[in-house]
Amino acid sequence: MPAVSKGDGMRGLAVFISDIRNCKSKEAEIKRINKELANIRSKFKGDKALDGYSKKKYVCKLLFIFLLGHDIDFGHMEAVNLLSSNKYTEKQIGYLFISVLVNSNSELIRLINNAIKNDLSSRNPTFMCLALHCIANVGSREMAEAFAGEIPRILVAGDTMDSVKQSAALCLLRLYKTCPDLVLMGEWTSRVVHLLNDQHMGVVTAAISLITCLSQKNPDEFKTCVSLAVSRLSRIVSSASTDLQDYTYYFVPAPWLSCKLLRLLQCYPPPEDGAVKGRLVECLETILNKAQEPPKSKKVQHSNAKNAILFEAIALIIHYDSEPNLLVRACNQLGQFLQHRETNLRYLALESMCTLASSEFSHEAVKTHIETVINALKTERDVSVRQRAADLLYAMCDRSNAKQIVAEMLSYLETADYSIREEMVLKVAILAEKYAVDYSWYVDTILNLIRIAGDYVSEEVWYRVIQIVINRDDVQGYAAKTVFEALQAPACHENMVKVGGYILGEFGNLIAGDPRSSPLVQFNLLHSKFHLCSVPTRALLLSAYIKFINLFPETKSTIQEVLRCDSQIRNSDVELQQRAVEYLKLSSIASTDVLATVLEEMPPFPERESSILAKLKKKKGPGAVSVNELEDAKREGGELNGGGERGGDTSAMAASNASTPSPSADLLGLRPGPAAVSAAPPSAGSLLVDVFSEGPAAPSAAVNDDGFLRFVCKNNGVLFENQLLQIGIKSEYRQNLGRMYLFYGNKTSVQFVSFTTTVTCSVELQSQLNVQVKTVEPLVEGGAQVQQVVNIECLTDFIDAPLLNIKFRYGGALQNLTLKLPVTINKFFQPTEMLSQEFFQRWKQLSQPQQEAQKIFKAVHGIDAEVVKAKLLGLGTALLENVDPNPENYVCAGVIQTKAQQVGCLLRLEPNAQAQMYRLTLRSSKDTVSKRLCELLSEQF
């Protein structure tokens, strides 16, 4: 930087700042500022031309006033004029003012851009750096359009000074993050990558930030950077601190550059070249070896730099997940940090070990630290470290240590922080279910969970224990006995009452032989809790009472008295009142056989994903549960859900429940609706089916057409949504042409990589529709949205729809999704206005049987005139008023525009409000069009 001369001290600015600081009140400060603003304004408007020093001084004062929080509405032109000065200090103040105060939409941008272009072409390194800093600070789209093509040339030019290269790389990174579509590397790609070989370490450090960002978006274009990054990393790791003296930080050579190189390598899979891979493994081993060496300094900066490189190296080892020796060594190194006095190190070690626990190579090594982790859970003062310890226990749990870990987590739950109790409850419930061999242990664990943390036990948890008890004959008696004993506690949580009511209502007969748990004792025990419970629990208990009448006829009179009392049949809550009245009547008039049929034991629940696991994913985000969860469940062979002697007919039962409802009533309201039964269930015995991951290779995805029919009468909306991805649609059609905008939104905080979309048409559809798709970005950042444009041309009428296939990697797992794109023949309607006479004349002309399609169907959503009109207009036709003799009927007309021909269509919709039915009649000059439109429209009402 040029030396600052004595005259550049700007005494007037120093005096002004001193005056402001000496002001005793806010009013005095504002008065002094207003006086100064008036003085500056008069100087700028005066006839006498100001020299560069005066302009610089006054612009500095304006800048200081702005930083105090006051609006500045003049002085911008004077700042722009400073850019043309040949003095460094004047130009610097001009750029500083512009960077802070000039809006990207300002009319001065063109003048500023011209000044920047002059400085960039001046070859004066100081002026070039000032210009590049200004571009990066403003970072507007206009700046990117003006300089995105110029900056890469400066970056790779052989005669560019190192300081300018550094600024150019960081400036380009800023523009790329702002406007990635404008920064196209193209021919510069290989030369930018080769900056990793630059002799100046500052240039390499700046360039690697740019290359890492570019690699995340376009990994294939920059894959040559892997070998260069490994080579550079090797030279740094193997060097002594004296070799890189200018870039050594507390005896650690180039720590920031090392971390960035390791982070860049995490964008790619392990190198395929054996020599490169061997060199990288050698580097990682050296880093792990250096971590074991005695520290060269006692300063905290030395250990921080050293550990930063170590943790990035371990992250890379975990990312590759292919070197067993390195994974075990990394695990052992992290184990040493678990007892380190630094809280941050303990936190990072626990977090990294959570990821290591999911690797088959290092899982056993992680388990050796179980006692240390349990101790951390009990003794750590920092709640975030305790939470990571709980996460690690959950991740390292398997069948060999499940009982120990669950017992420790239950013990900790009694004193756990309120913020993590719900999550802890879910994890205990999942582990108890997943690794239970002894089902009585599972029941004991869940009931203990309800006793310890009942307020945090969600419905999913106690629903799940009931499902499993119902599906296991061998645990029903034990569950009834245990829950009966638990209900005898003076203070009993409401969730325990719910579980007790359900299980005793179903299986109370299994313990009724003991006088201590006779039917009347069971009933009195449940009823003693009735008045302390909420309305939903009371409703459940009423259902348990009616089940008691079927199980134990001797309790009928006692229960009827309870149902008959005013507090039940005249209850202010309509649900309780209805249940009491209906159950009383049912018990009074139904024969024993009818009662036994209606109130028979619940059949087994169909196999489905554990709702507890789904809730944990929802609470912690989709990445919270290991993507190997499905494989773990298969490997462990847990078959709680329909296992054992019922395991053979689980599929049949699921299919039966999906197709026909059970004759027994689900009086307790716990039974989920029929689940869709896939042709090939993922695993007959798997409990915790991870619906978000598809293993290392994604199978061909079944076509999801749930949202297809919703878009027949509308063009905009959300086509698909799950916990990872949201797909929105906005489309417009004119004559036989259409344009569809697809918006892919990443709902997680983790980026999607290798994001690809493909639109395919069947062989027949290819001759009917011409579909052109623009490519989409291969990387979608967490919380970001990308857009894709699909252009459609209708060649002739069609029935089928194009298929949209989406593939991407999330957390290492390949996601595969196929949807039907909502492109239907009615989208190419041109509305046609007609008078009554003209309509019926045309209607009679289309009287041949093949030209008409008619359907009579039930109104699904009720008959609402406004809704019907909106849907008919959304169909694309013209809604004709005062045409049909019956004013209740709707008639429409339109012409479907295709490239080959035009197809005229007439529509008549006759609602019958009394019968809640519709008759839909469509006539067109082409029979296939009539049938297809009739099919589509009949599904809308």
PDB file of N, CA, C and O in Angstrom, residues 320-349:
ATOM      1  N   TYR A 320     -15.024 -40.958   3.059  1.00  0.00           N
ATOM      2  CA  TYR A 320     -14.618 -42.047   2.156  1.00  0.00           C
ATOM      3  C   TYR A 320     -15.164 -43.393   2.635  1.00  0.00           C
ATOM      4  O   TYR A 320     -15.579 -44.214   1.824  1.00  0.00           O
ATOM      5  N   ASP A 321     -15.138 -43.630   3.949  1.00  0.00           N
ATOM      6  CA  ASP A 321     -15.676 -44.867   4.536  1.00  0.00           C
ATOM      7  C   ASP A 321     -15.168 -46.122   3.813  1.00  0.00           C
ATOM      8  O   ASP A 321     -15.930 -47.057   3.554  1.00  0.00           O
ATOM      9  N   SER A 322     -13.896 -46.126   3.441  1.00  0.00           N
ATOM     10  CA  SER A 322     -13.363 -47.261   2.677  1.00  0.00           C
ATOM     11  C   SER A 322     -12.028 -47.765   3.213  1.00  0.00           C
ATOM     12  O   SER A 322     -11.502 -48.738   2.691  1.00  0.00           O
ATOM     13  N   GLU A 323     -11.486 -47.108   4.234  1.00  0.00           N
ATOM     14  CA  GLU A 323     -10.186 -47.509   4.784  1.00  0.00           C
ATOM     15  C   GLU A 323     -10.367 -47.944   6.233  1.00  0.00           C
ATOM     16  O   GLU A 323     -10.367 -47.121   7.150  1.00  0.00           O
ATOM     17  N   PRO A 324     -10.548 -49.250   6.480  1.00  0.00           N
ATOM     18  CA  PRO A 324     -10.821 -49.718   7.848  1.00  0.00           C
ATOM     19  C   PRO A 324      -9.767 -49.278   8.856  1.00  0.00           C
ATOM     20  O   PRO A 324     -10.098 -48.862   9.977  1.00  0.00           O
ATOM     21  N   ASN A 325      -8.492 -49.350   8.473  1.00  0.00           N
ATOM     22  CA  ASN A 325      -7.428 -48.986   9.420  1.00  0.00           C
ATOM     23  C   ASN A 325      -7.524 -47.523   9.839  1.00  0.00           C
ATOM     24  O   ASN A 325      -7.395 -47.175  11.011  1.00  0.00           O
ATOM     25  N   LEU A 326      -7.756 -46.656   8.837  1.00  0.00           N
ATOM     26  CA  LEU A 326      -7.869 -45.232   9.145  1.00  0.00           C
ATOM     27  C   LEU A 326      -9.099 -44.939   9.998  1.00  0.00           C
ATOM     28  O   LEU A 326      -9.052 -44.102  10.907  1.00  0.00           O
ATOM     29  N   LEU A 327     -10.198 -45.630   9.716  1.00  0.00           N
ATOM     30  CA  LEU A 327     -11.425 -45.403  10.487  1.00  0.00           C
ATOM     31  C   LEU A 327     -11.224 -45.788  11.951  1.00  0.00           C
ATOM     32  O   LEU A 327     -11.644 -45.064  12.863  1.00  0.00           O
ATOM     33  N   VAL A 328     -10.567 -46.922  12.186  1.00  0.00           N
ATOM     34  CA  VAL A 328     -10.330 -47.363  13.565  1.00  0.00           C
ATOM     35  C   VAL A 328      -9.364 -46.406  14.270  1.00  0.00           C
ATOM     36  O   VAL A 328      -9.561 -46.035  15.439  1.00  0.00           O
ATOM     37  N   ARG A 329      -8.312 -45.988  13.555  1.00  0.00           N
ATOM     38  CA  ARG A 329      -7.361 -45.034  14.147  1.00  0.00           C
ATOM     39  C   ARG A 329      -8.048 -43.706  14.476  1.00  0.00           C
ATOM     40  O   ARG A 329      -7.797 -43.101  15.522  1.00  0.00           O
ATOM     41  N   ALA A 330      -8.917 -43.262  13.560  1.00  0.00           N
ATOM     42  CA  ALA A 330      -9.659 -42.014  13.802  1.00  0.00           C
ATOM     43  C   ALA A 330     -10.536 -42.155  15.037  1.00  0.00           C
ATOM     44  O   ALA A 330     -10.636 -41.240  15.870  1.00  0.00           O
ATOM     45  N   CYS A 331     -11.167 -43.313  15.163  1.00  0.00           N
ATOM     46  CA  CYS A 331     -12.035 -43.561  16.316  1.00  0.00           C
ATOM     47  C   CYS A 331     -11.223 -43.529  17.619  1.00  0.00           C
ATOM     48  O   CYS A 331     -11.642 -42.929  18.615  1.00  0.00           O
ATOM     49  N   ASN A 332     -10.058 -44.150  17.602  1.00  0.00           N
ATOM     50  CA  ASN A 332      -9.214 -44.156  18.805  1.00  0.00           C
ATOM     51  C   ASN A 332      -8.728 -42.755  19.160  1.00  0.00           C
ATOM     52  O   ASN A 332      -8.650 -42.387  20.336  1.00  0.00           O
ATOM     53  N   GLN A 333      -8.412 -41.977  18.115  1.00  0.00           N
ATOM     54  CA  GLN A 333      -7.969 -40.605  18.357  1.00  0.00           C
ATOM     55  C   GLN A 333      -9.094 -39.776  18.980  1.00  0.00           C
ATOM     56  O   GLN A 333      -8.890 -39.018  19.921  1.00  0.00           O
ATOM     57  N   LEU A 334     -10.312 -39.955  18.447  1.00  0.00           N
ATOM     58  CA  LEU A 334     -11.467 -39.230  18.998  1.00  0.00           C
ATOM     59  C   LEU A 334     -11.749 -39.681  20.425  1.00  0.00           C
ATOM     60  O   LEU A 334     -12.168 -38.880  21.272  1.00  0.00           O
ATOM     61  N   GLY A 335     -11.501 -40.971  20.696  1.00  0.00           N
ATOM     62  CA  GLY A 335     -11.717 -41.483  22.044  1.00  0.00           C
ATOM     63  C   GLY A 335     -10.848 -40.784  23.075  1.00  0.00           C
ATOM     64  O   GLY A 335     -11.264 -40.583  24.228  1.00  0.00           O
ATOM     65  N   GLN A 336      -9.641 -40.390  22.660  1.00  0.00           N
ATOM     66  CA  GLN A 336      -8.763 -39.660  23.577  1.00  0.00           C
ATOM     67  C   GLN A 336      -9.313 -38.280  23.909  1.00  0.00           C
ATOM     68  O   GLN A 336      -9.109 -37.752  24.996  1.00  0.00           O
ATOM     69  N   PHE A 337     -10.034 -37.685  22.940  1.00  0.00           N
ATOM     70  CA  PHE A 337     -10.598 -36.351  23.156  1.00  0.00           C
ATOM     71  C   PHE A 337     -11.814 -36.378  24.078  1.00  0.00           C
ATOM     72  O   PHE A 337     -12.233 -35.341  24.576  1.00  0.00           O
ATOM     73  N   LEU A 338     -12.418 -37.570  24.260  1.00  0.00           N
ATOM     74  CA  LEU A 338     -13.640 -37.640  25.068  1.00  0.00           C
ATOM     75  C   LEU A 338     -13.398 -37.213  26.510  1.00  0.00           C
ATOM     76  O   LEU A 338     -14.341 -36.817  27.204  1.00  0.00           O
ATOM     77  N   GLN A 339     -12.162 -37.328  26.956  1.00  0.00           N
ATOM     78  CA  GLN A 339     -11.860 -36.942  28.336  1.00  0.00           C
ATOM     79  C   GLN A 339     -10.967 -35.704  28.399  1.00  0.00           C
ATOM     80  O   GLN A 339     -10.359 -35.418  29.433  1.00  0.00           O
ATOM     81  N   HIS A 340     -10.893 -34.985  27.296  1.00  0.00           N
ATOM     82  CA  HIS A 340     -10.075 -33.767  27.240  1.00  0.00           C
ATOM     83  C   HIS A 340     -10.730 -32.672  28.080  1.00  0.00           C
ATOM     84  O   HIS A 340     -11.955 -32.613  28.211  1.00  0.00           O
ATOM     85  N   ARG A 341      -9.904 -31.795  28.629  1.00  0.00           N
ATOM     86  CA  ARG A 341     -10.467 -30.736  29.486  1.00  0.00           C
ATOM     87  C   ARG A 341     -11.219 -29.672  28.698  1.00  0.00           C
ATOM     88  O   ARG A 341     -12.027 -28.936  29.254  1.00  0.00           O
ATOM     89  N   GLU A 342     -10.950 -29.577  27.384  1.00  0.00           N
ATOM     90  CA  GLU A 342     -11.638 -28.584  26.545  1.00  0.00           C
ATOM     91  C   GLU A 342     -13.030 -29.073  26.169  1.00  0.00           C
ATOM     92  O   GLU A 342     -13.184 -30.123  25.547  1.00  0.00           O
ATOM     93  N   THR A 343     -14.050 -28.313  26.538  1.00  0.00           N
ATOM     94  CA  THR A 343     -15.434 -28.713  26.244  1.00  0.00           C
ATOM     95  C   THR A 343     -15.678 -28.823  24.744  1.00  0.00           C
ATOM     96  O   THR A 343     -16.344 -29.761  24.277  1.00  0.00           O
ATOM     97  N   ASN A 344     -15.158 -27.880  23.975  1.00  0.00           N
ATOM     98  CA  ASN A 344     -15.387 -27.899  22.525  1.00  0.00           C
ATOM     99  C   ASN A 344     -14.821 -29.157  21.884  1.00  0.00           C
ATOM    100  O   ASN A 344     -15.420 -29.726  20.956  1.00  0.00           O
ATOM    101  N   LEU A 345     -13.656 -29.593  22.353  1.00  0.00           N
ATOM    102  CA  LEU A 345     -13.058 -30.810  21.806  1.00  0.00           C
ATOM    103  C   LEU A 345     -13.912 -32.035  22.139  1.00  0.00           C
ATOM    104  O   LEU A 345     -14.093 -32.920  21.295  1.00  0.00           O
ATOM    105  N   ARG A 346     -14.424 -32.092  23.341  1.00  0.00           N
ATOM    106  CA  ARG A 346     -15.287 -33.225  23.708  1.00  0.00           C
ATOM    107  C   ARG A 346     -16.544 -33.236  22.842  1.00  0.00           C
ATOM    108  O   ARG A 346     -16.981 -34.291  22.384  1.00  0.00           O
ATOM    109  N   TYR A 347     -17.095 -32.056  22.612  1.00  0.00           N
ATOM    110  CA  TYR A 347     -18.301 -31.961  21.775  1.00  0.00           C
ATOM    111  C   TYR A 347     -18.015 -32.458  20.355  1.00  0.00           C
ATOM    112  O   TYR A 347     -18.762 -33.268  19.794  1.00  0.00           O
ATOM    113  N   LEU A 348     -16.918 -31.949  19.767  1.00  0.00           N
ATOM    114  CA  LEU A 348     -16.582 -32.334  18.390  1.00  0.00           C
ATOM    115  C   LEU A 348     -16.269 -33.825  18.286  1.00  0.00           C
ATOM    116  O   LEU A 348     -16.623 -34.472  17.296  1.00  0.00           O
ATOM    117  N   ALA A 349     -15.609 -34.373  19.305  1.00  0.00           N
ATOM    118  CA  ALA A 349     -15.292 -35.798  19.292  1.00  0.00           C
ATOM    119  C   ALA A 349     -16.566 -36.636  19.317  1.00  0.00           C
ATOM    120  O   ALA A 349     -16.706 -37.610  18.559  1.00  0.00           O
TER     121      ALA A 349
END
